[in-house]
Amino acid sequence: MSAVHDVPSRDWACPDCGDLREFVQPPCADGHTDEGGECPEWVCADCGAAVFAGPTPVTMRRAA
């Protein structure tokens, strides 16, 4: 992980660009980092494509 202007970044394959690109993590507005956690939202620094990394909670409805 590198940091440009104190913004965390990682190199990942970008689905829109089609190759390896730098993804940056914007400031988290959802509170993921309040207690030292990592925000799952990352944005391609070149095209702006957004990706989520990590577990994604899913709500399921059970049949009665």
CSV table of C-alpha atoms in Angstrom, one decimal:
chain,number,residue,atom,x,y,z
A,1,MET,CA,0.0,0.0,0.0
A,2,SER,CA,1.3,3.4,-0.9
A,3,ALA,CA,0.0,6.8,0.0
A,4,VAL,CA,-0.4,10.0,-2.1
A,5,HIS,CA,-1.2,13.0,0.0
A,6,ASP,CA,-2.1,10.7,3.0
A,7,VAL,CA,-4.8,8.9,0.9
A,8,PRO,CA,-4.4,5.1,1.1
A,9,SER,CA,-3.9,3.4,-2.3
A,10,ARG,CA,-3.6,-0.1,-3.7
A,11,ASP,CA,-2.9,-1.5,-7.2
A,12,TRP,CA,-5.8,-3.7,-8.4
A,13,ALA,CA,-7.2,-4.7,-11.8
A,14,CYS,CA,-9.8,-2.1,-12.8
A,15,PRO,CA,-12.9,-3.6,-14.4
A,16,ASP,CA,-13.4,-0.4,-16.5
A,17,CYS,CA,-9.8,0.3,-17.5
A,18,GLY,CA,-9.1,-3.4,-18.2
A,19,ASP,CA,-5.7,-3.5,-16.5
A,20,LEU,CA,-3.8,-2.9,-13.3
A,21,ARG,CA,-4.5,0.6,-11.9
A,22,GLU,CA,-4.1,2.6,-8.7
A,23,PHE,CA,-7.1,2.6,-6.5
A,24,VAL,CA,-7.5,5.3,-3.8
A,25,GLN,CA,-9.6,5.4,-0.7
A,26,PRO,CA,-11.6,8.6,-0.3
A,27,PRO,CA,-12.5,9.7,3.3
A,28,CYS,CA,-15.1,7.4,4.7
A,29,ALA,CA,-18.5,9.0,5.4
A,30,ASP,CA,-20.1,5.8,6.7
A,31,GLY,CA,-18.1,5.4,10.0
A,32,HIS,CA,-16.1,2.3,8.9
A,33,THR,CA,-12.8,3.9,10.1
A,34,ASP,CA,-14.1,5.4,13.3
A,35,GLU,CA,-12.7,2.5,15.4
A,36,GLY,CA,-9.7,1.7,13.4
A,37,GLY,CA,-11.4,-0.3,10.7
A,38,GLU,CA,-10.9,-0.1,7.0
A,39,CYS,CA,-13.5,1.4,4.6
A,40,PRO,CA,-14.5,-1.1,1.9
A,41,GLU,CA,-14.9,1.6,-0.7
A,42,TRP,CA,-12.1,2.2,-3.3
A,43,VAL,CA,-12.0,4.3,-6.4
A,44,CYS,CA,-9.8,4.0,-9.5
A,45,ALA,CA,-7.5,7.0,-9.7
A,46,ASP,CA,-7.7,7.0,-13.5
A,47,CYS,CA,-11.3,6.5,-14.4
A,48,GLY,CA,-13.3,6.8,-11.2
A,49,ALA,CA,-14.7,3.3,-11.1
A,50,ALA,CA,-15.8,2.3,-7.6
A,51,VAL,CA,-15.2,-1.1,-6.1
A,52,PHE,CA,-16.0,-2.6,-2.7
A,53,ALA,CA,-13.3,-4.8,-1.0
A,54,GLY,CA,-14.1,-7.1,1.9
A,55,PRO,CA,-17.2,-8.6,3.3
A,56,THR,CA,-20.5,-7.2,2.1
A,57,PRO,CA,-23.4,-7.7,4.5
A,58,VAL,CA,-26.5,-9.2,2.9
A,59,THR,CA,-30.0,-9.2,4.3
A,60,MET,CA,-32.0,-12.3,3.5
A,61,ARG,CA,-35.7,-12.8,4.0
A,62,ARG,CA,-36.8,-16.2,5.3
A,63,ALA,CA,-40.0,-17.9,4.3
A,64,ALA,CA,-42.5,-18.5,7.1
